[in-house]
């Protein structure tokens, strides 16, 4: 045996004995730690050791404890701890003793000693430090670029990470956070892609060990630090205000940690794509980006863009599996019967021509590879179609919900941290000058009890200005026929409901003079007092069993009035001036509106609770709100945008959409498995052709290009078919409609909203998955040696 071929001997009795002893030591250590009640510290240390820099951090911690002024506290049960440690080390010593190298062979060198080494092995290096630097430094640089860009573009100034306070430095883009995040993600992904390309070009191979070490040691610390920042108060105090724009965007999903790790996965994916592209481009020793020959060979191999295949797959996506398959088998069966009859008739006259015709008929039959190609295209198409339809329907629900919420509530609210806003008129004059603010109205809000003759309910009462409320909310448009928002200012125009229900005779009799029982002279009936108006929701009106003109009583448990029997809750009578319907059960059953002046008198408020704002771009509401606060001089004023006020609801919707997208992407992953099988079958079928190409001088990178192009063609064809069929189904649902019970769902039909970005993202995901699935078969094809493929010929 040659020394380079030395093998390892395993002594299994020692291995099993060492494993049992180590297990006993672990049990003793567990008992000692339980007695010391130190599991929290131990678990934290073990968890830290799982990460790349964990060992180094633990070493620094151990040195600090050893050199620090405060000695380490005594551990309960030191004998048990020492015994467990010794037994643990003894077990691993036995395991090490059971693994030995086999003795070296005494044979001399082989006859081929000193010959020229195979070129591929001669150029091989087991590790490239420069490639490690490119991969690790690239992923770290991409993360830092993303953090810096997100902060700078969102805050409108230099980042505090660079030593300048945001918003005070002047300049900057001041983009909406989502747009700033999109730009930062594209730039960060570009940096990761470029670093992967450079590293793979330098090594002329994929260099998986370098990529793994670089990602784990240099890529993981930042997402781990950001995740810990949400749980460790000291980190939050040290970094939270510097990275507030980053944490805001991550918090849009409801779980900031999820956002950090999704972005990290996207950067790693960009790095992998760069590595693969760099290997393909420079795998032959020189940069070669030409694709003409490889695309020609790939197109002839798989023939994905055949009209029959595309039309068949599209028919399956549009009409289901069963009807197209029935029609297909009927047509193929009829064609086969006609062709056999023709060949039989031809054989009676010319047997040789009949044999040639039968051979041509067999050539037209689909091979197993072609069938798997069709299944792969259909699988990718189904995944893309399902992803587009489901995400479009969920976007429709989100848009409908957002429209109703923002139709009832403002885009932003300006108030004080504590207390009222008596100077709201002056504040409104200042806010009017802020670019992007298109409407504003003052309000007073509180919680009260509302009672009618039929029922009692707890509601949120809101004092509004009828002149300006329409510039911020859709309340004037939501008033049902029979009511009028203007009656809040002119309550005398509100007709009592009984005046509309009584007939003319009852109206005349009520207007006749009555004889006073004391003085015996006729007198006119006393006029009823004019009650202030109130606007209630449709569901609340149904619950209270009131209509326009009915009287209701509003009771405030917060304020009290003195009476002969002592303090009592403040109460006031109102008359229903109108009923509104927003389409949201929570608003229609819990909101009531009165005149701002009536609310000031009722709650004894000087001024207003706050000012509601409407902005030109709802996605830019957060930046405009911050600009309003700066114009007002900061504290004690504050502004909250609609995303912050409804954070939990919209975060849940976004998280649900994300989870549904991930689940439906599994369909594409299943189709990717078919692509792997299809390309592997192509490799097995074309071993001879691959060997001929390599013998003619085609490099490994060229072979990889061919088979990647084949998988990519399947992904592109399936993605385009899924895109077309998905958009067609969405338009069908939108135009024809799937009816829903409006009493249950508050919408008459299933809403659909086609968003270009997420629709394009569904196709991109399908193409990326198919591309990644083709990498392994392509590498296997490039490893075929010409001698192995041609020696059987």
mmCIF file of C-alpha atoms in Angstrom, residues 51 135-136 138-140 142-143 146 181 185 188-189 192 211-224 226-227 256-272:
data_model
loop_
_atom_site.group_PDB
_atom_site.id
_atom_site.type_symbol
_atom_site.label_atom_id
_atom_site.label_comp_id
_atom_site.label_asym_id
_atom_site.label_seq_id
_atom_site.Cartn_x
_atom_site.Cartn_y
_atom_site.Cartn_z
ATOM 1 C CA UNK A 51 -21.303 29.893 16.285
ATOM 2 C CA UNK A 135 -16.416 35.442 0.118
ATOM 3 C CA UNK A 136 -16.321 36.405 3.793
ATOM 4 C CA UNK A 138 -18.027 40.293 0.502
ATOM 5 C CA UNK A 139 -20.905 39.040 2.661
ATOM 6 C CA UNK A 140 -19.790 41.262 5.559
ATOM 7 C CA UNK A 142 -22.845 43.618 1.750
ATOM 8 C CA UNK A 143 -24.454 43.627 5.218
ATOM 9 C CA UNK A 146 -27.263 47.560 3.480
ATOM 10 C CA UNK A 181 -34.894 49.123 1.766
ATOM 11 C CA UNK A 185 -31.146 45.289 -0.787
ATOM 12 C CA UNK A 188 -26.118 44.774 -1.006
ATOM 13 C CA UNK A 189 -27.020 41.802 -3.214
ATOM 14 C CA UNK A 192 -22.375 39.916 -2.493
ATOM 15 C CA UNK A 211 -17.623 29.910 1.195
ATOM 16 C CA UNK A 212 -18.825 28.022 4.270
ATOM 17 C CA UNK A 213 -16.141 29.482 6.542
ATOM 18 C CA UNK A 214 -16.644 32.986 5.178
ATOM 19 C CA UNK A 215 -20.418 32.940 5.652
ATOM 20 C CA UNK A 216 -20.307 31.415 9.146
ATOM 21 C CA UNK A 217 -17.466 33.504 10.554
ATOM 22 C CA UNK A 218 -18.021 36.836 8.828
ATOM 23 C CA UNK A 219 -21.653 36.714 7.716
ATOM 24 C CA UNK A 220 -23.445 35.453 10.821
ATOM 25 C CA UNK A 221 -22.267 37.955 13.482
ATOM 26 C CA UNK A 222 -24.350 40.907 12.182
ATOM 27 C CA UNK A 223 -27.737 39.090 11.924
ATOM 28 C CA UNK A 224 -27.055 37.471 15.308
ATOM 29 C CA UNK A 226 -29.424 42.403 15.315
ATOM 30 C CA UNK A 227 -31.525 39.512 16.624
ATOM 31 C CA UNK A 256 -37.920 41.862 13.314
ATOM 32 C CA UNK A 257 -35.731 38.768 13.771
ATOM 33 C CA UNK A 258 -37.492 37.111 10.847
ATOM 34 C CA UNK A 259 -36.762 40.112 8.663
ATOM 35 C CA UNK A 260 -33.049 40.074 9.548
ATOM 36 C CA UNK A 261 -32.637 36.401 8.680
ATOM 37 C CA UNK A 262 -34.621 36.677 5.449
ATOM 38 C CA UNK A 263 -32.332 39.474 4.290
ATOM 39 C CA UNK A 264 -29.293 37.413 5.301
ATOM 40 C CA UNK A 265 -30.626 34.466 3.265
ATOM 41 C CA UNK A 266 -31.101 36.787 0.264
ATOM 42 C CA UNK A 267 -27.504 38.000 0.525
ATOM 43 C CA UNK A 268 -26.207 34.431 0.804
ATOM 44 C CA UNK A 269 -28.251 33.518 -2.280
ATOM 45 C CA UNK A 270 -26.681 36.424 -4.171
ATOM 46 C CA UNK A 271 -23.245 35.223 -3.043
ATOM 47 C CA UNK A 272 -23.997 31.675 -4.261
#
